[in-house]
Amino acid sequence: MTVPRLTLPSPAKLNLMLHILGRREDGYHELQTLFQFLDYGDEITFAVRDDGVIRLHTEFDGVPHDSNLIVRAAKKLQEQSACPLGIDIWIDKVLPMGGGIGGGSSNAATTLLGLNHLWQLDWDEDRLAALGLTLGADVPVFVRGHAAFAEGVGEKLTPVEPAEPWYVVLVPQVSVSTAEIFSDPLLTRNTPPIKVRPVPEGNSRNDCLPVVSRRYPEVRNALNLLGNFTEAKLTGTGSCVFGGFPSKAEADKVSALLTETLTGFVAKGSNVSMLHRKLQSLL
């Protein structure tokens, strides 16, 4: 018998802006942010098992098997759907951990959508996104697969259509702790909410940037270097830094200059996730 297998992309995201409005009683922060996907990411391969076992075959330094978001996503979906099937999983990992480009959240969402397809659960997007939110605030946007203006802790999503430039993304060799940044006493927590829809141009600030660049000289250096060519921004709490260019040729040119000393890549911005384009092609 042929084992059903499926390989799916797990794309990166950028936060085109990130405003922190205040801290909630539960310790989380009220945010407004603009998510856009990149046509760049990890690849995850799934193979169905009939014995109910969930096994991630790729090892991650410092992350125990059962703590990995991929495994946690698979187990939660298996439990809540009462599915008797299991899964073997392999990942080709290119997205950095602690980079602010959504690696773990994206992997969890790709797992939920991939297993929904392979296990033939027929769950709708709302149900998968609600499950995804229990794994992390950024998981729902990856489940839904469309560029979005996000509010709340990042879970209230309004689809948007920002421009889709080519980006140079620099990857400083540090892993930034989101919890550490959000607990910093100097973090701005009182930005007035944006009430105009769609989000007006010029709201591209990231409230985390001053704290991150103060704590991490590697990030500050990347911002300064990329800032010589375009407006350099921080995505999420970092560490990745990005800037937009009108063409691939221009992005490639700048990337070639900067990646002599820094790690980085060039990728196209995309308002529809490459994961969703792949899933559509399977229907």
PDB file of C-alpha atoms in Angstrom:
ATOM      1  CA  MET A   1       0.000   0.000   0.000  1.00  0.00           C
ATOM      2  CA  THR A   2       1.287   3.485  -0.875  1.00  0.00           C
ATOM      3  CA  VAL A   3       1.603   5.710   2.173  1.00  0.00           C
ATOM      4  CA  PRO A   4      -0.022   9.118   1.528  1.00  0.00           C
ATOM      5  CA  ARG A   5       2.768  11.735   1.554  1.00  0.00           C
ATOM      6  CA  LEU A   6       2.699  15.474   1.119  1.00  0.00           C
ATOM      7  CA  THR A   7       5.394  18.180   1.045  1.00  0.00           C
ATOM      8  CA  LEU A   8       4.238  21.706   1.848  1.00  0.00           C
ATOM      9  CA  PRO A   9       5.954  25.096   2.171  1.00  0.00           C
ATOM     10  CA  SER A  10       6.065  26.882   5.518  1.00  0.00           C
ATOM     11  CA  PRO A  11       6.554  30.554   4.625  1.00  0.00           C
ATOM     12  CA  ALA A  12       8.137  33.422   6.540  1.00  0.00           C
ATOM     13  CA  LYS A  13       6.185  36.537   7.497  1.00  0.00           C
ATOM     14  CA  LEU A  14       7.139  40.148   8.028  1.00  0.00           C
ATOM     15  CA  ASN A  15       5.574  42.672  10.382  1.00  0.00           C
ATOM     16  CA  LEU A  16       5.415  45.762   8.146  1.00  0.00           C
ATOM     17  CA  MET A  17       4.583  47.783  11.264  1.00  0.00           C
ATOM     18  CA  LEU A  18       4.064  46.927  14.943  1.00  0.00           C
ATOM     19  CA  HIS A  19       2.418  49.234  17.464  1.00  0.00           C
ATOM     20  CA  ILE A  20       2.006  48.322  21.135  1.00  0.00           C
ATOM     21  CA  LEU A  21      -1.129  49.905  22.606  1.00  0.00           C
ATOM     22  CA  GLY A  22      -0.933  48.650  26.191  1.00  0.00           C
ATOM     23  CA  ARG A  23      -0.484  45.707  28.512  1.00  0.00           C
ATOM     24  CA  ARG A  24      -3.495  43.539  29.387  1.00  0.00           C
ATOM     25  CA  GLU A  25      -4.367  42.087  32.781  1.00  0.00           C
ATOM     26  CA  ASP A  26      -3.311  38.619  31.552  1.00  0.00           C
ATOM     27  CA  GLY A  27       0.207  39.907  30.865  1.00  0.00           C
ATOM     28  CA  TYR A  28      -0.163  39.913  27.072  1.00  0.00           C
ATOM     29  CA  HIS A  29       0.072  43.129  25.087  1.00  0.00           C
ATOM     30  CA  GLU A  30      -2.556  44.756  22.885  1.00  0.00           C
ATOM     31  CA  LEU A  31      -1.032  45.156  19.425  1.00  0.00           C
ATOM     32  CA  GLN A  32      -1.707  46.494  15.989  1.00  0.00           C
ATOM     33  CA  THR A  33       0.451  45.013  13.273  1.00  0.00           C
ATOM     34  CA  LEU A  34       0.499  44.412   9.531  1.00  0.00           C
ATOM     35  CA  PHE A  35       1.431  40.880   8.422  1.00  0.00           C
ATOM     36  CA  GLN A  36       2.708  40.026   4.945  1.00  0.00           C
ATOM     37  CA  PHE A  37       4.146  36.715   3.758  1.00  0.00           C
ATOM     38  CA  LEU A  38       7.371  36.012   1.907  1.00  0.00           C
ATOM     39  CA  ASP A  39       7.813  33.517  -0.914  1.00  0.00           C
ATOM     40  CA  TYR A  40      10.577  31.949   1.165  1.00  0.00           C
ATOM     41  CA  GLY A  41      10.478  29.435   3.982  1.00  0.00           C
ATOM     42  CA  ASP A  42      10.872  25.917   5.304  1.00  0.00           C
ATOM     43  CA  GLU A  43       9.520  22.769   3.663  1.00  0.00           C
ATOM     44  CA  ILE A  44       7.721  20.111   5.665  1.00  0.00           C
ATOM     45  CA  THR A  45       7.085  16.560   4.452  1.00  0.00           C
ATOM     46  CA  PHE A  46       4.319  14.443   5.994  1.00  0.00           C
ATOM     47  CA  ALA A  47       3.694  10.692   5.638  1.00  0.00           C
ATOM     48  CA  VAL A  48       0.554   9.153   7.150  1.00  0.00           C
ATOM     49  CA  ARG A  49       0.902   6.309   9.695  1.00  0.00           C
ATOM     50  CA  ASP A  50      -1.959   4.015  10.642  1.00  0.00           C
ATOM     51  CA  ASP A  51      -0.799   3.386  14.232  1.00  0.00           C
ATOM     52  CA  GLY A  52      -1.596   6.823  15.690  1.00  0.00           C
ATOM     53  CA  VAL A  53       2.070   7.662  16.424  1.00  0.00           C
ATOM     54  CA  ILE A  54       3.251  11.229  15.795  1.00  0.00           C
ATOM     55  CA  ARG A  55       6.968  11.397  15.030  1.00  0.00           C
ATOM     56  CA  LEU A  56       9.098  14.375  13.993  1.00  0.00           C
ATOM     57  CA  HIS A  57      12.267  12.865  12.517  1.00  0.00           C
ATOM     58  CA  THR A  58      14.229  16.135  12.272  1.00  0.00           C
ATOM     59  CA  GLU A  59      16.016  17.092  15.480  1.00  0.00           C
ATOM     60  CA  PHE A  60      16.261  20.671  16.759  1.00  0.00           C
ATOM     61  CA  ASP A  61      19.098  21.680  19.080  1.00  0.00           C
ATOM     62  CA  GLY A  62      17.736  22.575  22.491  1.00  0.00           C
ATOM     63  CA  VAL A  63      14.114  21.731  21.625  1.00  0.00           C
ATOM     64  CA  PRO A  64      12.823  18.394  23.008  1.00  0.00           C
ATOM     65  CA  HIS A  65      10.691  16.406  20.543  1.00  0.00           C
ATOM     66  CA  ASP A  66       7.395  16.835  22.398  1.00  0.00           C
ATOM     67  CA  SER A  67       7.951  20.573  22.974  1.00  0.00           C
ATOM     68  CA  ASN A  68       8.319  21.351  19.266  1.00  0.00           C
ATOM     69  CA  LEU A  69       5.360  23.377  17.936  1.00  0.00           C
ATOM     70  CA  ILE A  70       5.069  20.975  14.986  1.00  0.00           C
ATOM     71  CA  VAL A  71       4.522  18.014  17.329  1.00  0.00           C
ATOM     72  CA  ARG A  72       2.255  19.990  19.654  1.00  0.00           C
ATOM     73  CA  ALA A  73       0.117  21.104  16.683  1.00  0.00           C
ATOM     74  CA  ALA A  74      -0.168  17.535  15.372  1.00  0.00           C
ATOM     75  CA  LYS A  75      -1.090  16.125  18.794  1.00  0.00           C
ATOM     76  CA  LYS A  76      -3.704  18.816  19.499  1.00  0.00           C
ATOM     77  CA  LEU A  77      -5.362  18.245  16.125  1.00  0.00           C
ATOM     78  CA  GLN A  78      -5.265  14.480  16.633  1.00  0.00           C
ATOM     79  CA  GLU A  79      -6.853  14.794  20.100  1.00  0.00           C
ATOM     80  CA  GLN A  80      -9.544  17.299  19.148  1.00  0.00           C
ATOM     81  CA  SER A  81     -10.535  15.466  15.972  1.00  0.00           C
ATOM     82  CA  ALA A  82     -10.280  11.992  17.581  1.00  0.00           C
ATOM     83  CA  CYS A  83      -8.332  10.910  14.498  1.00  0.00           C
ATOM     84  CA  PRO A  84      -6.870   7.374  14.809  1.00  0.00           C
ATOM     85  CA  LEU A  85      -4.120   8.071  12.246  1.00  0.00           C
ATOM     86  CA  GLY A  86      -0.553   9.180  13.011  1.00  0.00           C
ATOM     87  CA  ILE A  87       2.118  10.994  11.027  1.00  0.00           C
ATOM     88  CA  ASP A  88       5.826  10.958  10.213  1.00  0.00           C
ATOM     89  CA  ILE A  89       7.248  14.455   9.723  1.00  0.00           C
ATOM     90  CA  TRP A  90      10.504  15.783   8.272  1.00  0.00           C
ATOM     91  CA  ILE A  91      11.445  19.443   7.913  1.00  0.00           C
ATOM     92  CA  ASP A  92      13.966  21.198   5.705  1.00  0.00           C
ATOM     93  CA  LYS A  93      14.675  24.175   8.006  1.00  0.00           C
ATOM     94  CA  VAL A  94      15.919  27.486   6.592  1.00  0.00           C
ATOM     95  CA  LEU A  95      14.050  30.023   8.763  1.00  0.00           C
ATOM     96  CA  PRO A  96      16.046  31.110  11.835  1.00  0.00           C
ATOM     97  CA  MET A  97      14.700  30.621  15.353  1.00  0.00           C
ATOM     98  CA  GLY A  98      14.185  33.870  17.261  1.00  0.00           C
ATOM     99  CA  GLY A  99      14.244  35.844  14.015  1.00  0.00           C
ATOM    100  CA  GLY A 100      10.815  37.481  14.137  1.00  0.00           C
ATOM    101  CA  ILE A 101       9.801  35.948  10.808  1.00  0.00           C
ATOM    102  CA  GLY A 102       7.403  33.410  12.255  1.00  0.00           C
ATOM    103  CA  GLY A 103       9.311  30.150  11.797  1.00  0.00           C
ATOM    104  CA  GLY A 104       7.714  28.137  14.614  1.00  0.00           C
ATOM    105  CA  SER A 105       4.223  29.592  14.126  1.00  0.00           C
ATOM    106  CA  SER A 106       4.392  28.968  10.390  1.00  0.00           C
ATOM    107  CA  ASN A 107       5.528  25.369  10.971  1.00  0.00           C
ATOM    108  CA  ALA A 108       2.567  24.809  13.326  1.00  0.00           C
ATOM    109  CA  ALA A 109       0.096  26.224  10.785  1.00  0.00           C
ATOM    110  CA  THR A 110       1.535  24.151   7.922  1.00  0.00           C
ATOM    111  CA  THR A 111       1.192  21.088  10.152  1.00  0.00           C
ATOM    112  CA  LEU A 112      -2.464  21.836  10.961  1.00  0.00           C
ATOM    113  CA  LEU A 113      -3.364  22.455   7.309  1.00  0.00           C
ATOM    114  CA  GLY A 114      -1.301  19.526   6.022  1.00  0.00           C
ATOM    115  CA  LEU A 115      -2.794  17.027   8.473  1.00  0.00           C
ATOM    116  CA  ASN A 116      -6.316  18.359   7.920  1.00  0.00           C
ATOM    117  CA  HIS A 117      -5.768  17.471   4.251  1.00  0.00           C
ATOM    118  CA  LEU A 118      -3.995  14.119   4.719  1.00  0.00           C
ATOM    119  CA  TRP A 119      -6.240  12.876   7.540  1.00  0.00           C
ATOM    120  CA  GLN A 120      -9.297  14.078   5.555  1.00  0.00           C
ATOM    121  CA  LEU A 121     -10.744  15.847   8.603  1.00  0.00           C
ATOM    122  CA  ASP A 122     -12.550  18.532   6.593  1.00  0.00           C
ATOM    123  CA  TRP A 123     -12.103  21.161   9.326  1.00  0.00           C
ATOM    124  CA  ASP A 124     -12.788  24.714   8.129  1.00  0.00           C
ATOM    125  CA  GLU A 125     -10.335  27.593   8.418  1.00  0.00           C
ATOM    126  CA  ASP A 126     -12.097  29.157  11.450  1.00  0.00           C
ATOM    127  CA  ARG A 127     -11.785  25.958  13.454  1.00  0.00           C
ATOM    128  CA  LEU A 128      -8.134  25.445  12.495  1.00  0.00           C
ATOM    129  CA  ALA A 129      -7.314  29.097  13.293  1.00  0.00           C
ATOM    130  CA  ALA A 130      -8.976  28.807  16.731  1.00  0.00           C
ATOM    131  CA  LEU A 131      -6.872  25.719  17.468  1.00  0.00           C
ATOM    132  CA  GLY A 132      -3.797  27.531  16.127  1.00  0.00           C
ATOM    133  CA  LEU A 133      -4.346  30.423  18.539  1.00  0.00           C
ATOM    134  CA  THR A 134      -3.917  28.027  21.480  1.00  0.00           C
ATOM    135  CA  LEU A 135      -0.397  27.306  20.135  1.00  0.00           C
ATOM    136  CA  GLY A 136       0.654  30.932  19.552  1.00  0.00           C
ATOM    137  CA  ALA A 137      -0.684  34.373  18.654  1.00  0.00           C
ATOM    138  CA  ASP A 138       0.899  34.328  15.164  1.00  0.00           C
ATOM    139  CA  VAL A 139      -0.412  30.895  14.148  1.00  0.00           C
ATOM    140  CA  PRO A 140      -3.886  32.073  12.952  1.00  0.00           C
ATOM    141  CA  VAL A 141      -2.529  34.424  10.271  1.00  0.00           C
ATOM    142  CA  PHE A 142      -0.522  31.537   8.787  1.00  0.00           C
ATOM    143  CA  VAL A 143      -3.592  29.286   8.922  1.00  0.00           C
ATOM    144  CA  ARG A 144      -5.672  31.879   7.047  1.00  0.00           C
ATOM    145  CA  GLY A 145      -2.898  32.621   4.572  1.00  0.00           C
ATOM    146  CA  HIS A 146      -3.674  36.212   3.626  1.00  0.00           C
ATOM    147  CA  ALA A 147      -1.835  39.448   4.426  1.00  0.00           C
ATOM    148  CA  ALA A 148      -3.686  41.039   7.320  1.00  0.00           C
ATOM    149  CA  PHE A 149      -4.001  43.950   9.699  1.00  0.00           C
ATOM    150  CA  ALA A 150      -3.976  42.301  13.124  1.00  0.00           C
ATOM    151  CA  GLU A 151      -5.286  43.533  16.457  1.00  0.00           C
ATOM    152  CA  GLY A 152      -5.732  42.114  19.963  1.00  0.00           C
ATOM    153  CA  VAL A 153      -2.702  39.926  20.667  1.00  0.00           C
ATOM    154  CA  GLY A 154      -2.450  39.476  16.899  1.00  0.00           C
ATOM    155  CA  GLU A 155      -5.455  37.192  16.453  1.00  0.00           C
ATOM    156  CA  LYS A 156      -8.120  39.661  15.181  1.00  0.00           C
ATOM    157  CA  LEU A 157      -7.371  39.699  11.467  1.00  0.00           C
ATOM    158  CA  THR A 158      -8.600  41.974   8.667  1.00  0.00           C
ATOM    159  CA  PRO A 159      -7.357  40.998   5.168  1.00  0.00           C
ATOM    160  CA  VAL A 160      -5.344  43.754   3.446  1.00  0.00           C
ATOM    161  CA  GLU A 161      -3.556  44.221   0.117  1.00  0.00           C
ATOM    162  CA  PRO A 162      -0.248  46.058   0.692  1.00  0.00           C
ATOM    163  CA  ALA A 163       2.265  46.461  -2.150  1.00  0.00           C
ATOM    164  CA  GLU A 164       4.323  43.324  -2.855  1.00  0.00           C
ATOM    165  CA  PRO A 165       7.923  44.508  -3.259  1.00  0.00           C
ATOM    166  CA  TRP A 166      11.091  42.470  -3.249  1.00  0.00           C
ATOM    167  CA  TYR A 167      12.733  42.409   0.158  1.00  0.00           C
ATOM    168  CA  VAL A 168      16.280  42.085   1.374  1.00  0.00           C
ATOM    169  CA  VAL A 169      16.137  40.307   4.741  1.00  0.00           C
ATOM    170  CA  LEU A 170      19.221  40.320   6.947  1.00  0.00           C
ATOM    171  CA  VAL A 171      19.572  37.665   9.645  1.00  0.00           C
ATOM    172  CA  PRO A 172      21.812  38.819  12.529  1.00  0.00           C
ATOM    173  CA  GLN A 173      23.317  35.801  14.273  1.00  0.00           C
ATOM    174  CA  VAL A 174      21.430  36.316  17.531  1.00  0.00           C
ATOM    175  CA  SER A 175      18.197  34.805  18.811  1.00  0.00           C
ATOM    176  CA  VAL A 176      15.986  37.497  20.335  1.00  0.00           C
ATOM    177  CA  SER A 177      13.709  36.466  23.216  1.00  0.00           C
ATOM    178  CA  THR A 178      10.233  37.900  22.618  1.00  0.00           C
ATOM    179  CA  ALA A 179       9.409  37.586  26.327  1.00  0.00           C
ATOM    180  CA  GLU A 180      12.542  39.540  27.210  1.00  0.00           C
ATOM    181  CA  ILE A 181      11.649  42.404  24.855  1.00  0.00           C
ATOM    182  CA  PHE A 182       8.013  42.592  25.991  1.00  0.00           C
ATOM    183  CA  SER A 183       9.077  42.706  29.650  1.00  0.00           C
ATOM    184  CA  ASP A 184      11.644  45.501  29.115  1.00  0.00           C
ATOM    185  CA  PRO A 185      10.616  48.527  31.227  1.00  0.00           C
ATOM    186  CA  LEU A 186      11.646  50.922  28.432  1.00  0.00           C
ATOM    187  CA  LEU A 187       9.313  49.369  25.832  1.00  0.00           C
ATOM    188  CA  THR A 188       6.710  51.817  24.456  1.00  0.00           C
ATOM    189  CA  ARG A 189       3.281  50.561  25.545  1.00  0.00           C
ATOM    190  CA  ASN A 190       0.991  53.528  24.907  1.00  0.00           C
ATOM    191  CA  THR A 191       0.882  54.071  21.147  1.00  0.00           C
ATOM    192  CA  PRO A 192      -2.573  55.436  20.180  1.00  0.00           C
ATOM    193  CA  PRO A 193      -4.593  52.921  18.129  1.00  0.00           C
ATOM    194  CA  ILE A 194      -4.956  53.404  14.375  1.00  0.00           C
ATOM    195  CA  LYS A 195      -8.666  53.790  13.661  1.00  0.00           C
ATOM    196  CA  VAL A 196      -8.555  54.503   9.927  1.00  0.00           C
ATOM    197  CA  ARG A 197      -9.037  51.591   7.493  1.00  0.00           C
ATOM    198  CA  PRO A 198      -7.114  50.701   5.463  1.00  0.00           C
ATOM    199  CA  VAL A 199      -4.032  51.539   7.504  1.00  0.00           C
ATOM    200  CA  PRO A 200      -2.720  54.918   6.315  1.00  0.00           C
ATOM    201  CA  GLU A 201       0.704  55.106   4.659  1.00  0.00           C
ATOM    202  CA  GLY A 202       3.538  56.167   6.931  1.00  0.00           C
ATOM    203  CA  ASN A 203       2.560  53.979   9.890  1.00  0.00           C
ATOM    204  CA  SER A 204       5.602  51.764   9.453  1.00  0.00           C
ATOM    205  CA  ARG A 205       7.089  52.088  12.937  1.00  0.00           C
ATOM    206  CA  ASN A 206       7.954  49.061  15.080  1.00  0.00           C
ATOM    207  CA  ASP A 207       7.673  49.948  18.776  1.00  0.00           C
ATOM    208  CA  CYS A 208      10.083  47.112  19.656  1.00  0.00           C
ATOM    209  CA  LEU A 209      12.940  48.520  17.571  1.00  0.00           C
ATOM    210  CA  PRO A 210      14.502  50.912  20.136  1.00  0.00           C
ATOM    211  CA  VAL A 211      14.638  48.197  22.813  1.00  0.00           C
ATOM    212  CA  VAL A 212      15.969  45.495  20.461  1.00  0.00           C
ATOM    213  CA  SER A 213      18.625  47.707  18.886  1.00  0.00           C
ATOM    214  CA  ARG A 214      19.794  48.827  22.339  1.00  0.00           C
ATOM    215  CA  ARG A 215      20.081  45.252  23.640  1.00  0.00           C
ATOM    216  CA  TYR A 216      21.515  43.651  20.487  1.00  0.00           C
ATOM    217  CA  PRO A 217      24.399  45.443  18.707  1.00  0.00           C
ATOM    218  CA  GLU A 218      24.231  42.861  15.887  1.00  0.00           C
ATOM    219  CA  VAL A 219      20.687  44.024  15.064  1.00  0.00           C
ATOM    220  CA  ARG A 220      21.704  47.685  15.307  1.00  0.00           C
ATOM    221  CA  ASN A 221      24.560  47.024  12.878  1.00  0.00           C
ATOM    222  CA  ALA A 222      22.231  45.320  10.356  1.00  0.00           C
ATOM    223  CA  LEU A 223      19.732  48.207  10.561  1.00  0.00           C
ATOM    224  CA  ASN A 224      22.502  50.749   9.948  1.00  0.00           C
ATOM    225  CA  LEU A 225      23.970  48.871   6.985  1.00  0.00           C
ATOM    226  CA  LEU A 226      20.649  48.201   5.223  1.00  0.00           C
ATOM    227  CA  GLY A 227      19.561  51.759   6.056  1.00  0.00           C
ATOM    228  CA  ASN A 228      22.212  53.031   3.622  1.00  0.00           C
ATOM    229  CA  PHE A 229      20.062  51.706   0.748  1.00  0.00           C
ATOM    230  CA  THR A 230      16.408  51.849   1.868  1.00  0.00           C
ATOM    231  CA  GLU A 231      14.246  52.276   4.972  1.00  0.00           C
ATOM    232  CA  ALA A 232      15.422  49.436   7.226  1.00  0.00           C
ATOM    233  CA  LYS A 233      12.823  47.890   9.546  1.00  0.00           C
ATOM    234  CA  LEU A 234      12.696  45.275  12.274  1.00  0.00           C
ATOM    235  CA  THR A 235      10.163  42.446  11.934  1.00  0.00           C
ATOM    236  CA  GLY A 236       8.367  41.431  15.134  1.00  0.00           C
ATOM    237  CA  THR A 237      10.811  41.502  18.031  1.00  0.00           C
ATOM    238  CA  GLY A 238      13.614  40.607  15.602  1.00  0.00           C
ATOM    239  CA  SER A 239      16.316  39.652  15.082  1.00  0.00           C
ATOM    240  CA  CYS A 240      15.643  39.892  11.330  1.00  0.00           C
ATOM    241  CA  VAL A 241      15.843  43.256   9.579  1.00  0.00           C
ATOM    242  CA  PHE A 242      14.278  44.000   6.176  1.00  0.00           C
ATOM    243  CA  GLY A 243      13.876  46.638   3.497  1.00  0.00           C
ATOM    244  CA  GLY A 244      11.791  46.789   0.318  1.00  0.00           C
ATOM    245  CA  PHE A 245      12.952  47.294  -3.276  1.00  0.00           C
ATOM    246  CA  PRO A 246      10.937  47.757  -6.497  1.00  0.00           C
ATOM    247  CA  SER A 247      12.685  44.953  -8.414  1.00  0.00           C
ATOM    248  CA  LYS A 248      14.502  41.688  -7.836  1.00  0.00           C
ATOM    249  CA  ALA A 249      17.561  43.095  -9.615  1.00  0.00           C
ATOM    250  CA  GLU A 250      17.852  45.972  -7.138  1.00  0.00           C
ATOM    251  CA  ALA A 251      17.292  43.702  -4.146  1.00  0.00           C
ATOM    252  CA  ASP A 252      19.881  41.216  -5.451  1.00  0.00           C
ATOM    253  CA  LYS A 253      22.419  43.998  -5.945  1.00  0.00           C
ATOM    254  CA  VAL A 254      22.085  45.291  -2.372  1.00  0.00           C
ATOM    255  CA  SER A 255      21.986  41.770  -0.944  1.00  0.00           C
ATOM    256  CA  ALA A 256      25.241  40.885  -2.734  1.00  0.00           C
ATOM    257  CA  LEU A 257      26.954  43.873  -1.111  1.00  0.00           C
ATOM    258  CA  LEU A 258      25.640  43.205   2.391  1.00  0.00           C
ATOM    259  CA  THR A 259      25.842  39.423   2.558  1.00  0.00           C
ATOM    260  CA  GLU A 260      29.618  39.527   2.182  1.00  0.00           C
ATOM    261  CA  THR A 261      29.629  40.249   5.937  1.00  0.00           C
ATOM    262  CA  LEU A 262      26.060  39.389   7.021  1.00  0.00           C
ATOM    263  CA  THR A 263      23.732  36.437   6.530  1.00  0.00           C
ATOM    264  CA  GLY A 264      20.592  37.223   4.544  1.00  0.00           C
ATOM    265  CA  PHE A 265      18.320  36.439   1.621  1.00  0.00           C
ATOM    266  CA  VAL A 266      16.099  38.043  -1.022  1.00  0.00           C
ATOM    267  CA  ALA A 267      12.394  37.195  -1.204  1.00  0.00           C
ATOM    268  CA  LYS A 268       9.215  38.484  -2.833  1.00  0.00           C
ATOM    269  CA  GLY A 269       6.461  39.873  -0.634  1.00  0.00           C
ATOM    270  CA  SER A 270       3.197  38.000  -1.137  1.00  0.00           C
ATOM    271  CA  ASN A 271      -0.325  38.770   0.072  1.00  0.00           C
ATOM    272  CA  VAL A 272      -1.361  35.141  -0.443  1.00  0.00           C
ATOM    273  CA  SER A 273       0.807  32.604   1.337  1.00  0.00           C
ATOM    274  CA  MET A 274       2.679  30.110  -0.850  1.00  0.00           C
ATOM    275  CA  LEU A 275       1.294  27.402   1.452  1.00  0.00           C
ATOM    276  CA  HIS A 276      -2.253  28.304   0.419  1.00  0.00           C
ATOM    277  CA  ARG A 277      -1.324  28.498  -3.252  1.00  0.00           C
ATOM    278  CA  LYS A 278       0.087  24.951  -2.966  1.00  0.00           C
ATOM    279  CA  LEU A 279      -3.010  23.655  -1.126  1.00  0.00           C
ATOM    280  CA  GLN A 280      -5.278  25.244  -3.766  1.00  0.00           C
ATOM    281  CA  SER A 281      -3.373  23.377  -6.474  1.00  0.00           C
ATOM    282  CA  LEU A 282      -4.188  20.072  -4.703  1.00  0.00           C
ATOM    283  CA  LEU A 283      -7.953  20.612  -4.823  1.00  0.00           C
TER     284      LEU A 283
END
